[in-house]
Amino acid sequence: MSPMVILICAVIVAASGLLSPAFALLLGLVLALVTEHPFRTEAHKLTKFLLQAAVVLLGFGMNLGAVARAGRMGFGYTAISIVFALSLGLLLGKLMRVKPRASLLIAAGTAICGGSAIAAIGPVCEAGEDEMAVALGTVFSLNAVALLLFPFVGHLVGLSQAQFGLWSALAIHDTSSVVGATAKYGPQALEIGTTVKLVRSLWIVPLALVVAFWTSRNGRLATASGEHTAKTNAKIAWPWFIALFLAAAAVRSFYPEATGVWTKLSGLGRNAMEVVLLLIGASLSPAMLKRVGWKPMLQGVLLWIVVATLSLVAIHLHWINA
């Protein structure tokens, strides 16, 4: 069977929604090791387009009304946790000498909403596919750990359902993993966890705009190969797909009677994201992964441990309340 046929079959499987994001990325990595990529240049362009399209479609799963109902308290908690996680993540990256783009992706993925944040920030800061793959692989691995570990720890320390929902929303990367962990704990945990997580996810928009402004004005985010983009005073390349993401969320919120349509569109976005992960994995090589190195993965693990531990302590000691 030719490499082209193999890749097309893999894309069809990923597009069908049969694979989890982590397995889609893993399948792509396996393909990269066992077969030659038949159209690397075309796949790179397709990946960039699909990545932005997936982010827009995911906006149809965002209910701004639910975000508003979360109130100022939920907004305050997420604002503090995001600023803290971003600051600590970037500091860790600098101390560990992780390349700025990879460090930013890890920090953004941990601070906001995992794969969705990385997908939104990656094109804005012009991250390489190797950096995207390492960042995505790190957060998806930690998501899997959280699904198993969080309910166990919650019961161990005696968290109420409300406390567990808040902890999950503040410390687990992806919304799907928050839903999975809180659903195991109870209905109140699920309700609070998903609502606060929605508030947290909306921070994708201002962060993407800030990164776009910073990248355009400074233009010195190092790539994994150690290169730097030239400093430029060119016009800011605003990430318009983020505006479309917000527009999709607004349409979904103002027309709730079409919930079935919005659910299908957001599901299509998730399937598109799985195709993106497959294509990213398939485009990599051992040399590219070696160039990024193990430091971003360690940065992601350490950052997640600190964020999860401190948020658990704060909730358990009633410094913050659901």
mmCIF file of C-alpha atoms in Angstrom:
data_model
loop_
_atom_site.group_PDB
_atom_site.id
_atom_site.type_symbol
_atom_site.label_atom_id
_atom_site.label_comp_id
_atom_site.label_asym_id
_atom_site.label_seq_id
_atom_site.Cartn_x
_atom_site.Cartn_y
_atom_site.Cartn_z
ATOM 1 C CA MET A 1 0.000 0.000 0.000
ATOM 2 C CA SER A 2 1.400 3.404 -1.006
ATOM 3 C CA PRO A 3 2.178 6.097 1.597
ATOM 4 C CA MET A 4 -0.504 8.330 0.055
ATOM 5 C CA VAL A 5 -3.223 5.695 0.483
ATOM 6 C CA ILE A 6 -2.111 5.004 4.054
ATOM 7 C CA LEU A 7 -2.210 8.698 4.968
ATOM 8 C CA ILE A 8 -5.609 9.234 3.323
ATOM 9 C CA CYS A 9 -7.053 6.257 5.208
ATOM 10 C CA ALA A 10 -5.645 7.615 8.462
ATOM 11 C CA VAL A 11 -7.162 11.052 7.774
ATOM 12 C CA ILE A 12 -10.571 9.452 7.147
ATOM 13 C CA VAL A 13 -10.353 7.582 10.452
ATOM 14 C CA ALA A 14 -9.384 10.768 12.313
ATOM 15 C CA ALA A 15 -12.143 12.792 10.620
ATOM 16 C CA SER A 16 -14.731 10.206 11.656
ATOM 17 C CA GLY A 17 -14.201 11.049 15.323
ATOM 18 C CA LEU A 18 -13.202 7.496 16.228
ATOM 19 C CA LEU A 19 -9.892 8.612 17.735
ATOM 20 C CA SER A 20 -9.212 10.671 20.828
ATOM 21 C CA PRO A 21 -6.938 13.694 20.259
ATOM 22 C CA ALA A 22 -4.027 11.923 21.933
ATOM 23 C CA PHE A 23 -4.426 8.822 19.762
ATOM 24 C CA ALA A 24 -4.727 10.951 16.605
ATOM 25 C CA LEU A 25 -1.384 12.573 17.405
ATOM 26 C CA LEU A 26 0.126 9.191 18.276
ATOM 27 C CA LEU A 27 -1.104 7.652 15.013
ATOM 28 C CA GLY A 28 0.492 10.501 13.098
ATOM 29 C CA LEU A 29 3.798 9.943 14.888
ATOM 30 C CA VAL A 30 3.668 6.225 14.056
ATOM 31 C CA LEU A 31 3.033 7.035 10.390
ATOM 32 C CA ALA A 32 5.994 9.424 10.412
ATOM 33 C CA LEU A 33 8.237 6.611 11.640
ATOM 34 C CA VAL A 34 7.062 3.832 9.303
ATOM 35 C CA THR A 35 6.301 5.622 6.027
ATOM 36 C CA GLU A 36 7.411 8.584 3.924
ATOM 37 C CA HIS A 37 5.146 11.643 3.873
ATOM 38 C CA PRO A 38 3.720 11.879 0.303
ATOM 39 C CA PHE A 39 2.914 15.621 0.243
ATOM 40 C CA ARG A 40 4.601 17.415 3.110
ATOM 41 C CA THR A 41 4.309 20.974 1.737
ATOM 42 C CA GLU A 42 0.616 20.673 0.884
ATOM 43 C CA ALA A 43 -0.116 19.053 4.248
ATOM 44 C CA HIS A 44 1.558 21.956 6.049
ATOM 45 C CA LYS A 45 -0.741 24.474 4.332
ATOM 46 C CA LEU A 46 -3.790 22.284 4.960
ATOM 47 C CA THR A 47 -2.853 21.896 8.621
ATOM 48 C CA LYS A 48 -2.675 25.657 9.141
ATOM 49 C CA PHE A 49 -6.091 26.178 7.518
ATOM 50 C CA LEU A 50 -7.745 23.286 9.353
ATOM 51 C CA LEU A 51 -6.293 24.435 12.665
ATOM 52 C CA GLN A 52 -7.880 27.855 12.363
ATOM 53 C CA ALA A 53 -11.150 26.417 11.009
ATOM 54 C CA ALA A 54 -11.307 23.981 13.935
ATOM 55 C CA VAL A 55 -10.893 26.807 16.448
ATOM 56 C CA VAL A 56 -13.755 28.729 14.799
ATOM 57 C CA LEU A 57 -16.043 25.681 14.813
ATOM 58 C CA LEU A 58 -15.243 24.997 18.461
ATOM 59 C CA GLY A 59 -16.729 28.410 19.187
ATOM 60 C CA PHE A 60 -20.177 26.965 18.465
ATOM 61 C CA GLY A 61 -19.780 24.897 21.622
ATOM 62 C CA MET A 62 -19.312 28.005 23.774
ATOM 63 C CA ASN A 63 -22.436 29.376 25.470
ATOM 64 C CA LEU A 64 -21.792 32.989 26.444
ATOM 65 C CA GLY A 65 -24.985 32.994 28.503
ATOM 66 C CA ALA A 66 -23.594 30.258 30.737
ATOM 67 C CA VAL A 67 -20.373 32.223 31.040
ATOM 68 C CA ALA A 68 -22.302 35.323 32.145
ATOM 69 C CA ARG A 69 -24.247 33.291 34.708
ATOM 70 C CA ALA A 70 -20.970 32.141 36.249
ATOM 71 C CA GLY A 71 -20.752 35.651 37.657
ATOM 72 C CA ARG A 72 -17.874 37.793 38.804
ATOM 73 C CA MET A 73 -16.632 35.197 41.279
ATOM 74 C CA GLY A 74 -15.936 32.601 38.595
ATOM 75 C CA PHE A 75 -14.348 35.282 36.436
ATOM 76 C CA GLY A 76 -12.096 36.401 39.273
ATOM 77 C CA TYR A 77 -10.883 32.891 40.062
ATOM 78 C CA THR A 78 -10.071 32.152 36.439
ATOM 79 C CA ALA A 79 -8.382 35.521 35.924
ATOM 80 C CA ILE A 80 -6.081 35.005 38.906
ATOM 81 C CA SER A 81 -5.279 31.394 38.006
ATOM 82 C CA ILE A 82 -4.570 32.246 34.356
ATOM 83 C CA VAL A 83 -2.272 35.168 35.147
ATOM 84 C CA PHE A 84 -0.446 33.037 37.721
ATOM 85 C CA ALA A 85 -0.095 30.000 35.436
ATOM 86 C CA LEU A 86 1.062 32.073 32.466
ATOM 87 C CA SER A 87 3.598 34.004 34.531
ATOM 88 C CA LEU A 88 4.961 30.906 36.249
ATOM 89 C CA GLY A 89 5.001 28.945 32.994
ATOM 90 C CA LEU A 90 6.989 31.590 31.142
ATOM 91 C CA LEU A 91 9.350 31.964 34.124
ATOM 92 C CA LEU A 92 9.935 28.202 34.230
ATOM 93 C CA GLY A 93 10.546 28.203 30.493
ATOM 94 C CA LYS A 94 13.120 30.962 30.828
ATOM 95 C CA LEU A 95 14.891 29.280 33.751
ATOM 96 C CA MET A 96 14.952 25.963 31.862
ATOM 97 C CA ARG A 97 16.051 27.700 28.644
ATOM 98 C CA VAL A 98 13.077 26.456 26.672
ATOM 99 C CA LYS A 99 12.657 28.245 23.340
ATOM 100 C CA PRO A 100 10.112 31.065 23.746
ATOM 101 C CA ARG A 101 7.504 29.718 21.317
ATOM 102 C CA ALA A 102 7.466 26.259 22.848
ATOM 103 C CA SER A 103 7.413 27.796 26.333
ATOM 104 C CA LEU A 104 4.491 30.053 25.406
ATOM 105 C CA LEU A 105 2.475 27.122 24.017
ATOM 106 C CA ILE A 106 3.024 25.065 27.176
ATOM 107 C CA ALA A 107 2.129 28.004 29.434
ATOM 108 C CA ALA A 108 -0.977 28.930 27.428
ATOM 109 C CA GLY A 109 -2.164 25.328 27.243
ATOM 110 C CA THR A 110 -1.847 24.927 31.005
ATOM 111 C CA ALA A 111 -3.282 28.329 31.887
ATOM 112 C CA ILE A 112 -6.374 28.292 29.676
ATOM 113 C CA CYS A 113 -7.727 25.192 27.992
ATOM 114 C CA GLY A 114 -5.066 22.805 26.776
ATOM 115 C CA GLY A 115 -5.236 21.782 23.135
ATOM 116 C CA SER A 116 -7.700 24.514 22.138
ATOM 117 C CA ALA A 117 -5.446 27.250 23.519
ATOM 118 C CA ILE A 118 -2.382 25.760 21.832
ATOM 119 C CA ALA A 119 -4.322 25.507 18.563
ATOM 120 C CA ALA A 120 -5.313 29.169 18.815
ATOM 121 C CA ILE A 121 -1.952 30.561 19.936
ATOM 122 C CA GLY A 122 0.236 28.397 17.655
ATOM 123 C CA PRO A 123 -0.647 30.110 14.352
ATOM 124 C CA VAL A 124 -0.498 33.545 15.973
ATOM 125 C CA CYS A 125 3.092 33.145 17.194
ATOM 126 C CA GLU A 126 4.019 31.096 14.086
ATOM 127 C CA ALA A 127 5.053 28.059 16.103
ATOM 128 C CA GLY A 128 6.616 25.127 14.268
ATOM 129 C CA GLU A 129 4.850 21.796 13.901
ATOM 130 C CA ASP A 130 7.468 20.164 16.128
ATOM 131 C CA GLU A 131 6.767 22.683 18.898
ATOM 132 C CA MET A 132 3.017 22.226 18.468
ATOM 133 C CA ALA A 133 3.360 18.443 18.647
ATOM 134 C CA VAL A 134 5.404 18.493 21.852
ATOM 135 C CA ALA A 135 3.056 20.983 23.536
ATOM 136 C CA LEU A 136 -0.062 19.070 22.482
ATOM 137 C CA GLY A 137 1.428 15.724 23.437
ATOM 138 C CA THR A 138 2.318 17.073 26.872
ATOM 139 C CA VAL A 139 -1.127 18.444 27.705
ATOM 140 C CA PHE A 140 -2.966 15.408 26.325
ATOM 141 C CA SER A 141 -0.806 13.093 28.428
ATOM 142 C CA LEU A 142 -1.525 15.160 31.534
ATOM 143 C CA ASN A 143 -5.242 15.158 30.681
ATOM 144 C CA ALA A 144 -5.213 11.366 30.771
ATOM 145 C CA VAL A 145 -3.464 11.421 34.151
ATOM 146 C CA ALA A 146 -5.984 13.943 35.505
ATOM 147 C CA LEU A 147 -8.972 11.795 34.511
ATOM 148 C CA LEU A 148 -7.680 9.015 36.752
ATOM 149 C CA LEU A 149 -5.956 11.009 39.485
ATOM 150 C CA PHE A 150 -8.323 13.892 40.237
ATOM 151 C CA PRO A 151 -11.393 11.898 41.416
ATOM 152 C CA PHE A 152 -9.125 9.767 43.617
ATOM 153 C CA VAL A 153 -7.459 12.815 45.203
ATOM 154 C CA GLY A 154 -10.813 14.578 45.582
ATOM 155 C CA HIS A 155 -12.254 11.708 47.609
ATOM 156 C CA LEU A 156 -8.987 11.297 49.521
ATOM 157 C CA VAL A 157 -8.993 14.874 50.851
ATOM 158 C CA GLY A 158 -12.783 15.031 51.222
ATOM 159 C CA LEU A 159 -13.667 17.665 48.639
ATOM 160 C CA SER A 160 -17.351 18.419 48.214
ATOM 161 C CA GLN A 161 -18.829 18.209 44.728
ATOM 162 C CA ALA A 162 -18.733 22.006 44.422
ATOM 163 C CA GLN A 163 -15.093 22.137 45.523
ATOM 164 C CA PHE A 164 -14.094 19.339 43.167
ATOM 165 C CA GLY A 165 -15.834 21.013 40.223
ATOM 166 C CA LEU A 166 -13.976 24.257 40.877
ATOM 167 C CA TRP A 167 -10.637 22.475 41.308
ATOM 168 C CA SER A 168 -11.073 20.545 38.072
ATOM 169 C CA ALA A 169 -11.989 23.701 36.155
ATOM 170 C CA LEU A 170 -8.908 25.531 37.446
ATOM 171 C CA ALA A 171 -6.367 22.718 37.136
ATOM 172 C CA ILE A 172 -7.309 20.368 34.263
ATOM 173 C CA HIS A 173 -6.275 21.437 30.773
ATOM 174 C CA ASP A 174 -9.070 20.485 28.353
ATOM 175 C CA THR A 175 -12.824 20.939 28.731
ATOM 176 C CA SER A 176 -13.492 17.335 27.713
ATOM 177 C CA SER A 177 -11.267 16.092 30.529
ATOM 178 C CA VAL A 178 -12.967 18.435 33.011
ATOM 179 C CA VAL A 179 -16.305 16.948 31.945
ATOM 180 C CA GLY A 180 -14.956 13.405 32.271
ATOM 181 C CA ALA A 181 -13.450 13.913 35.725
ATOM 182 C CA THR A 182 -16.361 15.866 37.215
ATOM 183 C CA ALA A 183 -19.001 13.520 35.779
ATOM 184 C CA LYS A 184 -17.393 10.718 37.801
ATOM 185 C CA TYR A 185 -17.610 12.844 40.960
ATOM 186 C CA GLY A 186 -21.230 13.953 40.764
ATOM 187 C CA PRO A 187 -23.788 16.188 38.991
ATOM 188 C CA GLN A 188 -23.008 19.332 40.999
ATOM 189 C CA ALA A 189 -19.299 18.907 40.314
ATOM 190 C CA LEU A 190 -20.090 18.557 36.603
ATOM 191 C CA GLU A 191 -22.237 21.700 36.543
ATOM 192 C CA ILE A 192 -19.730 23.901 38.370
ATOM 193 C CA GLY A 193 -16.716 22.449 36.588
ATOM 194 C CA THR A 194 -18.066 22.983 33.082
ATOM 195 C CA THR A 195 -19.392 26.486 33.829
ATOM 196 C CA VAL A 196 -16.137 27.787 35.330
ATOM 197 C CA LYS A 197 -14.197 26.064 32.558
ATOM 198 C CA LEU A 198 -16.233 27.973 29.966
ATOM 199 C CA VAL A 199 -15.183 31.230 31.619
ATOM 200 C CA ARG A 200 -11.572 30.086 31.565
ATOM 201 C CA SER A 201 -11.762 29.093 27.888
ATOM 202 C CA LEU A 202 -12.848 32.572 26.787
ATOM 203 C CA TRP A 203 -9.438 33.901 27.802
ATOM 204 C CA ILE A 204 -8.192 32.450 24.510
ATOM 205 C CA VAL A 205 -9.416 35.634 22.830
ATOM 206 C CA PRO A 206 -7.473 38.326 24.755
ATOM 207 C CA LEU A 207 -4.368 36.151 24.990
ATOM 208 C CA ALA A 208 -4.309 35.554 21.227
ATOM 209 C CA LEU A 209 -4.641 39.284 20.593
ATOM 210 C CA VAL A 210 -1.845 40.104 23.037
ATOM 211 C CA VAL A 211 0.437 37.487 21.464
ATOM 212 C CA ALA A 212 -0.367 38.821 17.981
ATOM 213 C CA PHE A 213 0.499 42.366 19.060
ATOM 214 C CA TRP A 214 3.683 41.305 20.835
ATOM 215 C CA THR A 215 4.885 39.083 17.985
ATOM 216 C CA SER A 216 4.261 41.756 15.352
ATOM 217 C CA ARG A 217 5.928 44.529 17.333
ATOM 218 C CA ASN A 218 8.900 42.584 18.668
ATOM 219 C CA GLY A 219 9.220 39.657 16.291
ATOM 220 C CA ARG A 220 11.850 37.877 18.345
ATOM 221 C CA LEU A 221 10.241 34.638 19.488
ATOM 222 C CA ALA A 222 12.882 31.985 18.927
ATOM 223 C CA THR A 223 12.039 28.835 17.037
ATOM 224 C CA ALA A 224 13.079 25.351 18.120
ATOM 225 C CA SER A 225 16.039 25.530 15.761
ATOM 226 C CA GLY A 226 17.288 28.613 17.583
ATOM 227 C CA GLU A 227 16.405 31.083 14.834
ATOM 228 C CA HIS A 228 14.718 34.393 15.550
ATOM 229 C CA THR A 229 12.298 36.308 13.422
ATOM 230 C CA ALA A 230 13.474 39.753 12.468
ATOM 231 C CA LYS A 231 12.212 42.671 14.489
ATOM 232 C CA THR A 232 9.618 44.545 12.506
ATOM 233 C CA ASN A 233 7.312 47.517 12.752
ATOM 234 C CA ALA A 234 4.938 46.082 10.188
ATOM 235 C CA LYS A 235 1.203 46.112 10.659
ATOM 236 C CA ILE A 236 -0.102 43.798 13.335
ATOM 237 C CA ALA A 237 -1.219 40.468 11.885
ATOM 238 C CA TRP A 238 -4.414 40.189 13.907
ATOM 239 C CA PRO A 239 -5.703 36.614 14.267
ATOM 240 C CA TRP A 240 -9.067 37.091 12.566
ATOM 241 C CA PHE A 241 -10.012 33.470 13.165
ATOM 242 C CA ILE A 242 -10.209 34.343 16.878
ATOM 243 C CA ALA A 243 -12.811 36.986 16.027
ATOM 244 C CA LEU A 244 -14.731 34.316 14.107
ATOM 245 C CA PHE A 245 -14.442 32.007 17.132
ATOM 246 C CA LEU A 246 -16.052 34.693 19.290
ATOM 247 C CA ALA A 247 -18.696 35.353 16.619
ATOM 248 C CA ALA A 248 -19.547 31.647 16.518
ATOM 249 C CA ALA A 249 -19.961 31.651 20.301
ATOM 250 C CA ALA A 250 -22.214 34.705 20.069
ATOM 251 C CA VAL A 251 -24.401 33.126 17.370
ATOM 252 C CA ARG A 252 -24.730 29.947 19.435
ATOM 253 C CA SER A 253 -25.690 31.981 22.513
ATOM 254 C CA PHE A 254 -28.259 34.239 20.823
ATOM 255 C CA TYR A 255 -29.983 31.389 18.986
ATOM 256 C CA PRO A 256 -30.180 28.558 21.551
ATOM 257 C CA GLU A 257 -33.148 26.997 19.751
ATOM 258 C CA ALA A 258 -30.699 25.615 17.166
ATOM 259 C CA THR A 259 -28.706 23.715 19.790
ATOM 260 C CA GLY A 260 -28.629 20.586 17.632
ATOM 261 C CA VAL A 261 -26.949 22.483 14.792
ATOM 262 C CA TRP A 262 -24.391 24.125 17.083
ATOM 263 C CA THR A 263 -23.578 20.773 18.692
ATOM 264 C CA LYS A 264 -22.912 19.244 15.278
ATOM 265 C CA LEU A 265 -20.730 22.170 14.223
ATOM 266 C CA SER A 266 -18.650 22.063 17.410
ATOM 267 C CA GLY A 267 -18.352 18.298 16.953
ATOM 268 C CA LEU A 268 -17.092 18.934 13.427
ATOM 269 C CA GLY A 269 -14.515 21.264 14.945
ATOM 270 C CA ARG A 270 -13.333 18.515 17.293
ATOM 271 C CA ASN A 271 -13.043 16.098 14.367
ATOM 272 C CA ALA A 272 -11.099 18.699 12.383
ATOM 273 C CA MET A 273 -8.765 19.110 15.352
ATOM 274 C CA GLU A 274 -8.107 15.365 15.349
ATOM 275 C CA VAL A 275 -7.207 15.529 11.647
ATOM 276 C CA VAL A 276 -4.861 18.419 12.447
ATOM 277 C CA LEU A 277 -3.182 16.402 15.194
ATOM 278 C CA LEU A 278 -2.765 13.455 12.829
ATOM 279 C CA LEU A 279 -1.194 15.663 10.148
ATOM 280 C CA ILE A 280 1.098 17.354 12.667
ATOM 281 C CA GLY A 281 2.289 13.986 13.954
ATOM 282 C CA ALA A 282 2.770 12.605 10.434
ATOM 283 C CA SER A 283 4.902 15.584 9.409
ATOM 284 C CA LEU A 284 7.430 15.118 12.201
ATOM 285 C CA SER A 285 10.741 13.330 12.228
ATOM 286 C CA PRO A 286 12.986 12.132 15.065
ATOM 287 C CA ALA A 287 15.367 14.979 14.228
ATOM 288 C CA MET A 288 12.609 17.574 14.632
ATOM 289 C CA LEU A 289 11.531 16.176 18.002
ATOM 290 C CA LYS A 290 15.144 16.030 19.137
ATOM 291 C CA ARG A 291 15.537 19.680 18.180
ATOM 292 C CA VAL A 292 12.663 20.686 20.469
ATOM 293 C CA GLY A 293 14.011 18.440 23.233
ATOM 294 C CA TRP A 294 12.575 17.176 26.499
ATOM 295 C CA LYS A 295 12.628 20.494 28.356
ATOM 296 C CA PRO A 296 9.184 21.724 27.184
ATOM 297 C CA MET A 297 7.639 18.463 28.387
ATOM 298 C CA LEU A 298 9.288 18.824 31.797
ATOM 299 C CA GLN A 299 8.183 22.461 31.907
ATOM 300 C CA GLY A 300 4.588 21.368 31.271
ATOM 301 C CA VAL A 301 4.651 18.671 33.937
ATOM 302 C CA LEU A 302 6.195 20.916 36.602
ATOM 303 C CA LEU A 303 3.825 23.782 35.823
ATOM 304 C CA TRP A 304 0.778 21.513 35.999
ATOM 305 C CA ILE A 305 1.877 20.001 39.326
ATOM 306 C CA VAL A 306 2.311 23.458 40.871
ATOM 307 C CA VAL A 307 -1.016 24.787 39.516
ATOM 308 C CA ALA A 308 -2.959 21.672 40.545
ATOM 309 C CA THR A 309 -1.394 21.554 44.020
ATOM 310 C CA LEU A 310 -1.799 25.236 44.871
ATOM 311 C CA SER A 311 -5.393 25.378 43.616
ATOM 312 C CA LEU A 312 -6.237 22.241 45.619
ATOM 313 C CA VAL A 313 -4.726 23.723 48.790
ATOM 314 C CA ALA A 314 -6.560 27.026 48.270
ATOM 315 C CA ILE A 315 -9.910 25.269 47.790
ATOM 316 C CA HIS A 316 -9.399 22.762 50.617
ATOM 317 C CA LEU A 317 -8.500 25.554 53.064
ATOM 318 C CA HIS A 318 -11.490 27.626 51.842
ATOM 319 C CA TRP A 319 -9.315 30.446 50.574
ATOM 320 C CA ILE A 320 -11.507 30.270 47.487
ATOM 321 C CA ASN A 321 -15.019 28.862 47.454
ATOM 322 C CA ALA A 322 -17.299 27.458 44.778
#
